[in-house]
Coordinates of C-alpha atoms in Angstrom, one line a residue:
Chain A
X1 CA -22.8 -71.4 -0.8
X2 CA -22.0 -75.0 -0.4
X3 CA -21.2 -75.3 -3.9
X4 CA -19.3 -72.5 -4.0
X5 CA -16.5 -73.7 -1.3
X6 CA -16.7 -77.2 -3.0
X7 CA -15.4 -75.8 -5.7
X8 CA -11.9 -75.3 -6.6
X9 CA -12.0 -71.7 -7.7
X10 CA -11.4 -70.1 -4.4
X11 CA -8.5 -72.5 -3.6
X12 CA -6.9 -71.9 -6.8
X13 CA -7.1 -68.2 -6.7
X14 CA -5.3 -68.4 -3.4
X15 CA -2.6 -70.6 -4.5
X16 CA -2.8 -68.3 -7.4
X17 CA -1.9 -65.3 -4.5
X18 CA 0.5 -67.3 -2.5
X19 CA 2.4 -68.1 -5.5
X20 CA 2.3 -64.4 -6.8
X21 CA 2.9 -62.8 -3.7
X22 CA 6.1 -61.7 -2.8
X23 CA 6.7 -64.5 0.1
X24 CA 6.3 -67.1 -2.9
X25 CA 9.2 -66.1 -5.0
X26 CA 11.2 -66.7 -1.9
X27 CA 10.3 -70.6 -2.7
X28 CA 10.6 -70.3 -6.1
X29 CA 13.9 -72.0 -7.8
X30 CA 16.8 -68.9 -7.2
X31 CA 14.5 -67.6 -4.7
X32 CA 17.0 -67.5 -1.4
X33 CA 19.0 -65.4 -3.8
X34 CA 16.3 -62.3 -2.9
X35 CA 16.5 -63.5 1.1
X36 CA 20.3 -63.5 1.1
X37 CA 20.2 -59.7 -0.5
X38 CA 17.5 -58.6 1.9
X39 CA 19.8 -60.0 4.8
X40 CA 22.8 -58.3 3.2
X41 CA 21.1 -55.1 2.8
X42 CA 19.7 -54.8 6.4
X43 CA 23.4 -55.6 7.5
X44 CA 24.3 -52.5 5.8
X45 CA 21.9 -50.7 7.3
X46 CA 23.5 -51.8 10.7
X47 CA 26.9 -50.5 9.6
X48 CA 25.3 -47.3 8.4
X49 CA 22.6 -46.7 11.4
X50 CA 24.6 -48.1 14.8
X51 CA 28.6 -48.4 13.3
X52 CA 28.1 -45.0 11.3
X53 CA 30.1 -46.5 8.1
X54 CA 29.5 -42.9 5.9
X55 CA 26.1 -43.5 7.0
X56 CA 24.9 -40.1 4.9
X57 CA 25.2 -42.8 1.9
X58 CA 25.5 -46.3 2.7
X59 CA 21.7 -45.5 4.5
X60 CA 20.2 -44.4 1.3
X61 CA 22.1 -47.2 -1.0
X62 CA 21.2 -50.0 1.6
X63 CA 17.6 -49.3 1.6
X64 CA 17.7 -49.1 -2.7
X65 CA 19.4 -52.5 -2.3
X66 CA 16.5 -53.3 0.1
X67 CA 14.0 -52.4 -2.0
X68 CA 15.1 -53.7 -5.7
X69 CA 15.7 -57.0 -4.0
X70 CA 11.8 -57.4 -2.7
X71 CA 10.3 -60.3 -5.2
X72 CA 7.5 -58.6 -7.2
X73 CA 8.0 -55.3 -6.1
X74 CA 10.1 -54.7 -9.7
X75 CA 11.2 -51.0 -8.4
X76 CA 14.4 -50.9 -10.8
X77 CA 14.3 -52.5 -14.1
X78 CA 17.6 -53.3 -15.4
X79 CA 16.7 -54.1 -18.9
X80 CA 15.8 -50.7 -19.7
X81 CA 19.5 -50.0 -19.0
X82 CA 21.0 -53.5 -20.7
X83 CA 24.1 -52.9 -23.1
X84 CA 25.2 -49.9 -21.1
X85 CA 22.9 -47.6 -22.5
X86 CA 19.0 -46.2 -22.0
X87 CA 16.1 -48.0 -24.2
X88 CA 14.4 -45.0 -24.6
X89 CA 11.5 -46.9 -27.0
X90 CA 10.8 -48.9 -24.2
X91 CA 11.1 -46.6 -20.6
X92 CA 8.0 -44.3 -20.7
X93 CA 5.9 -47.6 -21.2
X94 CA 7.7 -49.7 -18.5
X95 CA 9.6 -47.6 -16.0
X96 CA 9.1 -47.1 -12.4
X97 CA 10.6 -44.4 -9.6
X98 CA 14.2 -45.8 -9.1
X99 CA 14.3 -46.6 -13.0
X100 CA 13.5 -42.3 -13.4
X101 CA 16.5 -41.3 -10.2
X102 CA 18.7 -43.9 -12.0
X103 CA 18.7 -41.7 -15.1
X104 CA 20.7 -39.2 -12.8
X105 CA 23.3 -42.2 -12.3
X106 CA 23.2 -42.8 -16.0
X107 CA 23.6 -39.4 -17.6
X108 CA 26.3 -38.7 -15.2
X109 CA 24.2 -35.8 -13.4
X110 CA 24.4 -36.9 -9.7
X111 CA 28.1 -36.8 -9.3
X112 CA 29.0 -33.5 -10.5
X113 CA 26.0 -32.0 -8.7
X114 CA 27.6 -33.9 -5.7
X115 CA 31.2 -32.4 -6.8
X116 CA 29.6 -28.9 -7.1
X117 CA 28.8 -29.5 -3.3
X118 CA 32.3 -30.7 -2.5
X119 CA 33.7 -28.0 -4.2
X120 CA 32.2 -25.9 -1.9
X121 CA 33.1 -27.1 1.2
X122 CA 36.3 -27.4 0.3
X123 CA 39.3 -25.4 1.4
X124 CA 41.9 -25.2 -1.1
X125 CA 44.4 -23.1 1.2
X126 CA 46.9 -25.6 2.1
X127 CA 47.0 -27.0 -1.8
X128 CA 47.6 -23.1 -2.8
X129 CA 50.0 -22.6 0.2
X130 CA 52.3 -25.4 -0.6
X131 CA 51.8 -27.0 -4.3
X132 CA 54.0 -29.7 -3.6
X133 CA 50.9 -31.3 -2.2
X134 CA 50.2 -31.9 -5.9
X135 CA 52.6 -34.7 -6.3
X136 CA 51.9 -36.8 -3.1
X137 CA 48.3 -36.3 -4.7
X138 CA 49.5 -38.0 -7.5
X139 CA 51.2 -40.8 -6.2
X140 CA 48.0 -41.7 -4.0
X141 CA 46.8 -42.8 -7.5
X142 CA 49.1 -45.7 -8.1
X143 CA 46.4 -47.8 -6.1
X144 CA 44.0 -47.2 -9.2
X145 CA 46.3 -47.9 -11.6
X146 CA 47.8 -50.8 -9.5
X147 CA 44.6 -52.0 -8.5
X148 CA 43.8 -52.0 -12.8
X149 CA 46.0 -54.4 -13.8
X150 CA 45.1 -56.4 -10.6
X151 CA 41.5 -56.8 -12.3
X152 CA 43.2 -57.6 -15.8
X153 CA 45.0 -60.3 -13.5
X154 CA 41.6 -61.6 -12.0
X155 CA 40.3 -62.0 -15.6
X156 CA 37.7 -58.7 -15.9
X157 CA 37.3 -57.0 -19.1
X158 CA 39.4 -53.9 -19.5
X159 CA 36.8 -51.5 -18.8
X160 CA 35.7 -53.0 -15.8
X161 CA 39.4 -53.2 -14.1
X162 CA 38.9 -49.3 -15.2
X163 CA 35.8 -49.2 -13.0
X164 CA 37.1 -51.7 -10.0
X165 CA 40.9 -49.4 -10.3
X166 CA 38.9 -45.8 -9.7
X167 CA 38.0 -47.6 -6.4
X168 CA 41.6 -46.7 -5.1
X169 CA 40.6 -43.1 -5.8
X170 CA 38.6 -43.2 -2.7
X171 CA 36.2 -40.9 -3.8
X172 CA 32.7 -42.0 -4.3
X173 CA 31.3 -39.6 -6.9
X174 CA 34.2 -40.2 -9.2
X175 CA 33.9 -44.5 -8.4
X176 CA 30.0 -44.1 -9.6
X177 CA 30.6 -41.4 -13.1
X178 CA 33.1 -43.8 -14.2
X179 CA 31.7 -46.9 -13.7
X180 CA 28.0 -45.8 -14.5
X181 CA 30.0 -45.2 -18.0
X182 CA 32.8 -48.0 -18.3
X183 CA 30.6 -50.8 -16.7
X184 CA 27.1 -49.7 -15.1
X185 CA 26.6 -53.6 -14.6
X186 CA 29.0 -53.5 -11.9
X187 CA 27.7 -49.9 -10.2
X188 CA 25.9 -51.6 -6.9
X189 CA 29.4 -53.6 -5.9
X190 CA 32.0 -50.8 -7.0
X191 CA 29.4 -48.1 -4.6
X192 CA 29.4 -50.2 -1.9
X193 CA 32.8 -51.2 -1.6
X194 CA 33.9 -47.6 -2.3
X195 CA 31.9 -46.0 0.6
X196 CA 33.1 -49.4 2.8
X197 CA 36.7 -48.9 2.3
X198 CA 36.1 -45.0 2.5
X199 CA 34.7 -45.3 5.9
X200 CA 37.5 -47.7 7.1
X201 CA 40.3 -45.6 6.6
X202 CA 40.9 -45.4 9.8
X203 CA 41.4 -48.9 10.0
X204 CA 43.0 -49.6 7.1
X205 CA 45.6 -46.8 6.7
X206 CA 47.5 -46.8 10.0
X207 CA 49.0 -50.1 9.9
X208 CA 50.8 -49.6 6.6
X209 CA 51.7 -45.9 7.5
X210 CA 53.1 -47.4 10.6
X211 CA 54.9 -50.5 7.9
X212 CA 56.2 -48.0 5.8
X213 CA 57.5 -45.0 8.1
X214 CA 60.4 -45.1 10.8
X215 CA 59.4 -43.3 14.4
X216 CA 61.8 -40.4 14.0
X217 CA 60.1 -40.1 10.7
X218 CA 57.1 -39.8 11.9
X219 CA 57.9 -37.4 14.5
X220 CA 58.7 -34.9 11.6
X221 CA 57.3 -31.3 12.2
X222 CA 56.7 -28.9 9.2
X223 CA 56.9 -25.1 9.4
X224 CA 53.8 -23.1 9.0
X225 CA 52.3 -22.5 5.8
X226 CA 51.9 -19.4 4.4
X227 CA 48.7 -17.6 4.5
X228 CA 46.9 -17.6 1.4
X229 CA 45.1 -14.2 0.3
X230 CA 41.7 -14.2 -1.1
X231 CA 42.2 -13.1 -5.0
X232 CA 44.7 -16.5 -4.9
X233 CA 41.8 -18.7 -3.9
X234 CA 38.9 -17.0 -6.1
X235 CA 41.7 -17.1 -9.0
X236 CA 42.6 -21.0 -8.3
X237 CA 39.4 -22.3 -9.4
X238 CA 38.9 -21.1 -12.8
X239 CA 43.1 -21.8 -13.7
X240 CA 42.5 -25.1 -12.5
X241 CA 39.3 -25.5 -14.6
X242 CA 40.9 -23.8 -17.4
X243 CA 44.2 -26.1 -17.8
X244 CA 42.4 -29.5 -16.9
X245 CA 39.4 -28.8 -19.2
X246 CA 42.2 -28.1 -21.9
X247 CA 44.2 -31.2 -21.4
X248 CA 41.3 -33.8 -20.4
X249 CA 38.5 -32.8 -21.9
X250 CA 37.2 -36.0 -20.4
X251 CA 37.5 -34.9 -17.1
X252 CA 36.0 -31.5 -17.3
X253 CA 32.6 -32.4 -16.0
X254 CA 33.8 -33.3 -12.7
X255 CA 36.6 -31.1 -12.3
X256 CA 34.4 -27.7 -13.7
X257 CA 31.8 -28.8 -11.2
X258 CA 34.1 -29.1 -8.3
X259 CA 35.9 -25.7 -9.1
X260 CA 32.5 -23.9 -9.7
X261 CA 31.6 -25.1 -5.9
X262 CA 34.8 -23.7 -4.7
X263 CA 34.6 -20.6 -6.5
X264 CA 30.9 -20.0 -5.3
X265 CA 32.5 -20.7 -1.5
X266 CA 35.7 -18.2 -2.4
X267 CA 34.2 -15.2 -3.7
X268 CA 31.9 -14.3 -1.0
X269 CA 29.2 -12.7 -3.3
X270 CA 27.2 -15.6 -3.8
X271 CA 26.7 -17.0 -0.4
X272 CA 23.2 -18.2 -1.1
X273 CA 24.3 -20.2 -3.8
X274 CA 27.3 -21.8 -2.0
X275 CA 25.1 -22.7 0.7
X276 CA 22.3 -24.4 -0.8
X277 CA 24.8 -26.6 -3.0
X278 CA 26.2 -27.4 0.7
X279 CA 23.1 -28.6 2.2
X280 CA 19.6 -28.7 0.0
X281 CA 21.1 -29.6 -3.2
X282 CA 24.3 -32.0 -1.7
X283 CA 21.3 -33.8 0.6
X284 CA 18.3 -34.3 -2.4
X285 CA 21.2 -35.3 -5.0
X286 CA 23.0 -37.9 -2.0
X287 CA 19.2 -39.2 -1.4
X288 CA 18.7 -40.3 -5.3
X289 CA 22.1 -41.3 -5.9
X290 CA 22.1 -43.4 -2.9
X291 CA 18.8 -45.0 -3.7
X292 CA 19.5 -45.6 -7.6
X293 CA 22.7 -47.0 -7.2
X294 CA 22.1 -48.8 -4.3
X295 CA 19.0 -50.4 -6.4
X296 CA 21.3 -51.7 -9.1
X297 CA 22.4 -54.2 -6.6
X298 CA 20.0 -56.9 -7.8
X299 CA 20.5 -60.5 -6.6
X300 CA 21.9 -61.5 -10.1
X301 CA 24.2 -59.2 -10.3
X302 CA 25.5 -59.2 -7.1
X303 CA 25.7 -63.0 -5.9
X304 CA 28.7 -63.6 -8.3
X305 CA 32.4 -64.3 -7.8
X306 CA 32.6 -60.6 -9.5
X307 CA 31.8 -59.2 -6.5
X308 CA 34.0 -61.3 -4.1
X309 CA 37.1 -60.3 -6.4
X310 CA 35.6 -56.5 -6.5
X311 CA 35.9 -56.3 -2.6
X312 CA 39.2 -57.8 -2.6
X313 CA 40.4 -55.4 -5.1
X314 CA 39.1 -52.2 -3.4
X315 CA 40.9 -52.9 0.0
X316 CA 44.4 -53.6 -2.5
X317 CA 43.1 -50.3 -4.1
X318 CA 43.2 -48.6 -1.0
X319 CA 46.6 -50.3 0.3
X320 CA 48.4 -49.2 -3.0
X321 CA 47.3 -45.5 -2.7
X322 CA 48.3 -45.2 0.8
X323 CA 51.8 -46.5 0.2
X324 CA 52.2 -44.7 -2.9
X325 CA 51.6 -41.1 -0.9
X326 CA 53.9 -42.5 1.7
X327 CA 56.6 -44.1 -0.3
X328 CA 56.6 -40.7 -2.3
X329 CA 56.7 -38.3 0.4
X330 CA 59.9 -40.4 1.8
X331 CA 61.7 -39.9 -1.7
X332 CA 61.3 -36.6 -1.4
X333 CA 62.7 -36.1 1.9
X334 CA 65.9 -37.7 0.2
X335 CA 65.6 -33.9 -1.7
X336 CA 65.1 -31.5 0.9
X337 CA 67.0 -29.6 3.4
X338 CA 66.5 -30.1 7.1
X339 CA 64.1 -28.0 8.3
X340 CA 62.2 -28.2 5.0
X341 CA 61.6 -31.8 5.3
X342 CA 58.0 -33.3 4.8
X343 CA 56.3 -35.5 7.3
X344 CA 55.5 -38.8 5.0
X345 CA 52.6 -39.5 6.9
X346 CA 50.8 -36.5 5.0
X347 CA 51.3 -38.6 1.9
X348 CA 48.8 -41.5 3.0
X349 CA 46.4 -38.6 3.0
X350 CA 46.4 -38.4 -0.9
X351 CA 43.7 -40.9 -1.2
X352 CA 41.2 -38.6 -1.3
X353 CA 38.4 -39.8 1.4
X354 CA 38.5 -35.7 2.6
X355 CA 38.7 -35.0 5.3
X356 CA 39.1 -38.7 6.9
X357 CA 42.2 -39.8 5.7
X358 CA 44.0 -36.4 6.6
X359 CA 42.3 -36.9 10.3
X360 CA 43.9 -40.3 10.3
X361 CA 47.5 -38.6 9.2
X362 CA 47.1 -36.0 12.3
X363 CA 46.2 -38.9 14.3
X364 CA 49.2 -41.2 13.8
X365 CA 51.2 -38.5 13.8
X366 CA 50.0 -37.3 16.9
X367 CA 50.6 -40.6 18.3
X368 CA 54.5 -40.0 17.8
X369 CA 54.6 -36.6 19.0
X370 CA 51.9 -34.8 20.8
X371 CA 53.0 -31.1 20.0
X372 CA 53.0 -32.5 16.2
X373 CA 49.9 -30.9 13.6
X374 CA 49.5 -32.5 10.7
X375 CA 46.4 -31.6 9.9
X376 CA 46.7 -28.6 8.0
X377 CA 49.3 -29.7 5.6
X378 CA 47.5 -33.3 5.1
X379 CA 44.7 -31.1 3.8
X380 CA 47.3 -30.4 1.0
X381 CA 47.4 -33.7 -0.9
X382 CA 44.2 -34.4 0.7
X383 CA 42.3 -32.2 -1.5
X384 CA 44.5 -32.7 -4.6
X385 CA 43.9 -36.6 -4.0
X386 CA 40.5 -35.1 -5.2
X387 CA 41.8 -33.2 -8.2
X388 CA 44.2 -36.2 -9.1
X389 CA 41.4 -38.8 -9.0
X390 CA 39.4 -36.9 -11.2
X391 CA 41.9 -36.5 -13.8
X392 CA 42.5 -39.8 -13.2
X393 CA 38.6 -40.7 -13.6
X394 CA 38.9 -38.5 -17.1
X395 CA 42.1 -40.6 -18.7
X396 CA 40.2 -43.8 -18.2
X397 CA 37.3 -42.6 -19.5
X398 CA 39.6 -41.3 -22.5
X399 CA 41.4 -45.2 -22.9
X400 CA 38.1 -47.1 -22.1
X401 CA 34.8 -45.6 -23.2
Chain B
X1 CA 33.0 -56.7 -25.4
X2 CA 34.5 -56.7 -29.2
X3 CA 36.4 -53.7 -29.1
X4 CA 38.6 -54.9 -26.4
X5 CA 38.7 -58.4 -28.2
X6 CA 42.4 -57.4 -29.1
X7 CA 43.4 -55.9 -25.7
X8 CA 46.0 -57.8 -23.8
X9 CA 48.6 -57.6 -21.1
X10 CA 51.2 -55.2 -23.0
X11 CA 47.9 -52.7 -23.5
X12 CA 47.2 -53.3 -20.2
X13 CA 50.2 -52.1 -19.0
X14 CA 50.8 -49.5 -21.0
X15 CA 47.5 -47.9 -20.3
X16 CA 48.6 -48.3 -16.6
X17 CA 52.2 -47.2 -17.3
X18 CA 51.0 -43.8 -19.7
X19 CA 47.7 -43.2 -17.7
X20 CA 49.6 -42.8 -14.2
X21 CA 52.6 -40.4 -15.8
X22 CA 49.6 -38.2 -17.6
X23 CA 48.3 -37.8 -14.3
X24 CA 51.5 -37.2 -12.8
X25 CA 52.2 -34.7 -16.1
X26 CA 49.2 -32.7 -15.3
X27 CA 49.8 -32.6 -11.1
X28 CA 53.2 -31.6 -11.9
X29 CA 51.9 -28.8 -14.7
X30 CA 49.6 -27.6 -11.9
X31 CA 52.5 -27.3 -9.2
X32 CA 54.7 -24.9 -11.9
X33 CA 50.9 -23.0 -12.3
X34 CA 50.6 -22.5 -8.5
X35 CA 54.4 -21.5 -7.7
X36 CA 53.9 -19.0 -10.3
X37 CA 51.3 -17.6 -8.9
X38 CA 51.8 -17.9 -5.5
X39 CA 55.3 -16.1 -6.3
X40 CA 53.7 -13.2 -8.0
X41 CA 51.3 -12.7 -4.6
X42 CA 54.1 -13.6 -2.2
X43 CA 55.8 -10.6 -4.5
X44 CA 52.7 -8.3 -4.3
X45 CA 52.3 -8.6 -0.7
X46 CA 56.2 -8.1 0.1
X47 CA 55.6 -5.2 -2.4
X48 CA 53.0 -3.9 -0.5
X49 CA 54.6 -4.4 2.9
X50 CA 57.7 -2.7 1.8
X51 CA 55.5 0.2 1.1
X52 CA 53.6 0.1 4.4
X53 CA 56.9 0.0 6.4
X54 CA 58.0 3.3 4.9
X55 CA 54.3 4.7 5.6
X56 CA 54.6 3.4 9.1
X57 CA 57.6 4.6 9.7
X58 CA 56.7 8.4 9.0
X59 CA 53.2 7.2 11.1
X60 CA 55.6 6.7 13.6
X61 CA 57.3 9.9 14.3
X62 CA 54.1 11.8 13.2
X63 CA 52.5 9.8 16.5
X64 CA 55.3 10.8 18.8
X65 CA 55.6 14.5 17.7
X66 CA 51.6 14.4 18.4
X67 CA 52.2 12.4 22.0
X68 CA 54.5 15.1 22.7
X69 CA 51.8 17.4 22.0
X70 CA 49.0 16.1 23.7
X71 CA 51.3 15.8 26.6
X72 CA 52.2 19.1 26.5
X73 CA 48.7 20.4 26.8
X74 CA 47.5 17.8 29.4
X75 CA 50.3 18.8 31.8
X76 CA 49.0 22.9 30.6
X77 CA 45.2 21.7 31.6
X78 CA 46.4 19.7 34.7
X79 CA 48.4 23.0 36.2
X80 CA 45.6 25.4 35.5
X81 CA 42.9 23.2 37.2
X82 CA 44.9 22.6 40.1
X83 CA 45.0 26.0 40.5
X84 CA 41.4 26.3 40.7
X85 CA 38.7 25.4 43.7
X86 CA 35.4 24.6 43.6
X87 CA 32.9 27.3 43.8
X88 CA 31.0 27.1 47.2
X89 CA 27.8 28.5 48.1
X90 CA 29.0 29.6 51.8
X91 CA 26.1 29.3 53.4
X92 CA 25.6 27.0 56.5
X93 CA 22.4 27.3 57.3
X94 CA 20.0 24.3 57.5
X95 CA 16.8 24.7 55.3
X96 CA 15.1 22.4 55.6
X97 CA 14.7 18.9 58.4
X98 CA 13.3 16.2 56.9
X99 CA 12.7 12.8 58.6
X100 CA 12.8 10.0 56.3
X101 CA 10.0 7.2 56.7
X102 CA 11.5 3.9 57.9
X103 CA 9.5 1.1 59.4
X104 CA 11.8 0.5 62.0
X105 CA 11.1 3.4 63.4
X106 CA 6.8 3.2 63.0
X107 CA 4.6 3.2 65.3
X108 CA 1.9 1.6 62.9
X109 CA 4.5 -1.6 62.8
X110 CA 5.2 -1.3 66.6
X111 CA 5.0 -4.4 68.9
X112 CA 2.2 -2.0 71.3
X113 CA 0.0 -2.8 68.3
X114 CA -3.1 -5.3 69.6
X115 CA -3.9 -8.2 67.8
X116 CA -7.5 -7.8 65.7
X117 CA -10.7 -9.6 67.4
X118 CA -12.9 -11.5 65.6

């Protein structure tokens, strides 16, 4: 007995241990690299649990982050996914959980089963009733093409100012499909700063609505839109899938997947389907893409300057696409007839984020006029800031891939 | 990457400058798609409305030739039944005296009753 604590065995099999263990790597040389990701990732966990910041998927991402960034745990292995594509020789033998959900991330699966689940809860009326929605749609995408060159400026590769620009879409799914394609090593800090910018809309919109817009602007009310039968909505889906698919091919997956959502929701004979790709499905695909993309936000490639200049870039992403709706909607009004004139503050709304950013143009406008609704017709180029990301989201793929 | 090796700013911004008129080419496409058919509906339904007016229009006059009708026989019903009494029996006699139950009026629950001994 003696002999055996005398020896060294014992001690060296528990320095072995220590040194093994997770608390050891924390010592090891790039070690506070883990702690300063854990730290990070429990701070997002704050903003999702007590501030609410989108907390359906910042939760779910956080805790991936949490869990790839635990020294010796190895839940996520990026080399199986090095060089933008899957080792297949190698992932039976060495993958793990998140490595398996990340395939979903990889092959492009989450997001449209996520825009299938969009689709559905989403009421195309006010784009139907008044199409001129389309265009301040399509001027909320200056801030991705804006925000594209900005990266070329900060000196990323052309495909990654591809993936940092789609931030400006404001529309999650679309940020991860493209950049899971363009540049999945930069998935963890494009998610997070998409879903962080999404959920401060509110804060980030009004003062450059506010920059951009006079009072008696503001105060603008719009007539009524007309109502919008049924055969009209069940009909709007499948031209819209029709024409895109035709002229994009690129960005048929996620513009098919959010018109088949919409047209399970319009026809009314399928109302099982519509609502298990509103809850069960939306709220299993949410949980695995929020884990496996928040796992890809390993300590290496997240403590870089790459993802300083990515969160810089997603708020000018933002900026661009709100004054782009705005500045457009004005221009327009130089058109119209009185009485037919638009309220620009619907046009910050064309940045996607549904329904937030067309909350935050009923808001301000409210703020002007009380007896004012926006609402309604910020749906408009709300929903077609959806439509016009995607297609957006599809022409990059087309330059870049 | 290589195949960007030979990518520069002029690329850059014409990929900016073509990528944000397609999207604008295919918004704009969409619009004329959606006017046209919102203008074919909007046409349908005036259509249809034209269509209904006339039908409500003979609905109309059908409903006040048949209000004049009803009327008609409601004021016939209401002079023939005012015309008419009740039928009575006639008799006065009492049948029957009953005497309904009421505590207030018990002698079980009257205050002569004596308290129970033990």
């Amino acid at each position: 007995m003696i002999s055996l604590l005398q020896s060294n065995f014992i001690l060296e099999s528990l320095a072995d241990f220590a040194t093994t263990s997770g608390f050891g790597a924390f010592f090891a040389p790039g070690g506070w690299k883990f702690a300063v990701m854990i730290a990070l990732a429990c701070f997002l966990l704050y903003l999702a649990i007590k501030k609410q910041f989108e907390p359906l998927l910042l939760l779910p991402i956080a805790f991936g982050m949490l869990l790839t960034n635990l020294p010796g745990a190895e839940m996520f292995h990026s080399e199986l996914f090095a060089g933008g594509h899957v080792h297949w020789d190698i992932f039976v033998d060495n993958a793990g959980l998140i490595d398996y959900l990340y395939l979903g991330v990889k092959l492009g699966i989450y997001p449209c089963l996520i825009f299938v689940g969009v689709g559905a809860m989403t009421d195309f009326g006010p784009l139907i009733a008044n199409p001129k929605s389309f265009l301040l749609g399509a001027a909320a995408q200056l801030g991705i093409f804006a925000t594209f060159l900005g990266a070329y400026v900060l000196g990323f590769a052309p495909n990654e100012c591809g993936s940092i620009g789609i931030i400006g879409g404001a529309d999650g799914p679309t940020s991860i499909f493209l950049t899971a394609r363009l540049a999945p090593e930069l998935l963890g800090p494009i998610a997070i700063a998409a879903y962080s910018y999404m959920a401060l809309v509110p804060v980030i919109q009004p003062p450059i609505m506010k920059a951009l817009t006079t009072k008696k602007e503001r105060m603008i009310k719009m007539s009524q839109l007309r109502q919008v039968s049924k055969t009209e909505k069940i009909i709007f889906p499948v031209i819209i899938t029709i024409i895109i698919s035709l002229l994009l091919p690129s960005a048929a997956p996620l513009v098919g997947c959010l018109m088949l959502g919409n047209l399970m929701k319009e026809c009314g004979v399928v109302d099982r389907l519509s609502k298990t790709v509103q809850n069960e499905l939306m709220n299993i695909v949410v949980i695995f893409l929020g884990i496996s993309v928040g796992a890809t936000a390993t300590a290496d490639s997240f403590l870089n300057f790459k993802t300083l200049g990515i969160l810089v870039l997603g708020i000018v992403a933002f900026s661009c696409g709100t004054a782009g709706g705005l500045l457009l909607a004005k221009f327009m009004n130089l058109f119209l007839p009185e009485g037919k004139k638009i309220n620009p503050l619907i046009g910050s709304a064309g940045v996607s984020a549904v329904p937030m950013a067309a909350r935050v143009s009923q808001t301000v406008g409210q703020k002007e006029n009380p007896s004012n609704f926006l609402l309604m017709h910020a749906m408009g180029p709300n929903v077609a800031g959806v439509v016009g990301s995607a297609v957006a989201a599809g022409i990059l793929l087309a330059f870049l891939s | 990457m290589d195949k960007f090796a030979n990518v520069g700013w002029p690329e850059m911004l014409l990929m900016a400058g073509v990528g944000f008129l397609m999207v604008f080419t295919v918004l704009v496409l969409l619009i004329f798609v959606m006017k046209g058919m919102g203008w074919v509906f909007t046409r349908q339904k005036k259509a249809a409305k034209v269509a209904t007016k006339g039908a409500a229009a003979a609905d109309e006059h059908e409903a006040i030739t048949n209000q004049e009708i009803a009327a008609a026989i409601i004021t016939a019903l209401k002079l023939y039944k005012s015309n008419l009494h009740d039928q009575e029996s006639e008799m006065i006699t009492i049948h029957r005296i009953a005497r309904a139950y009421s505590p207030w009026s018990s002698k079980i629950h009257g205050l002569t009753q004596l308290p129970e001994r033990k």
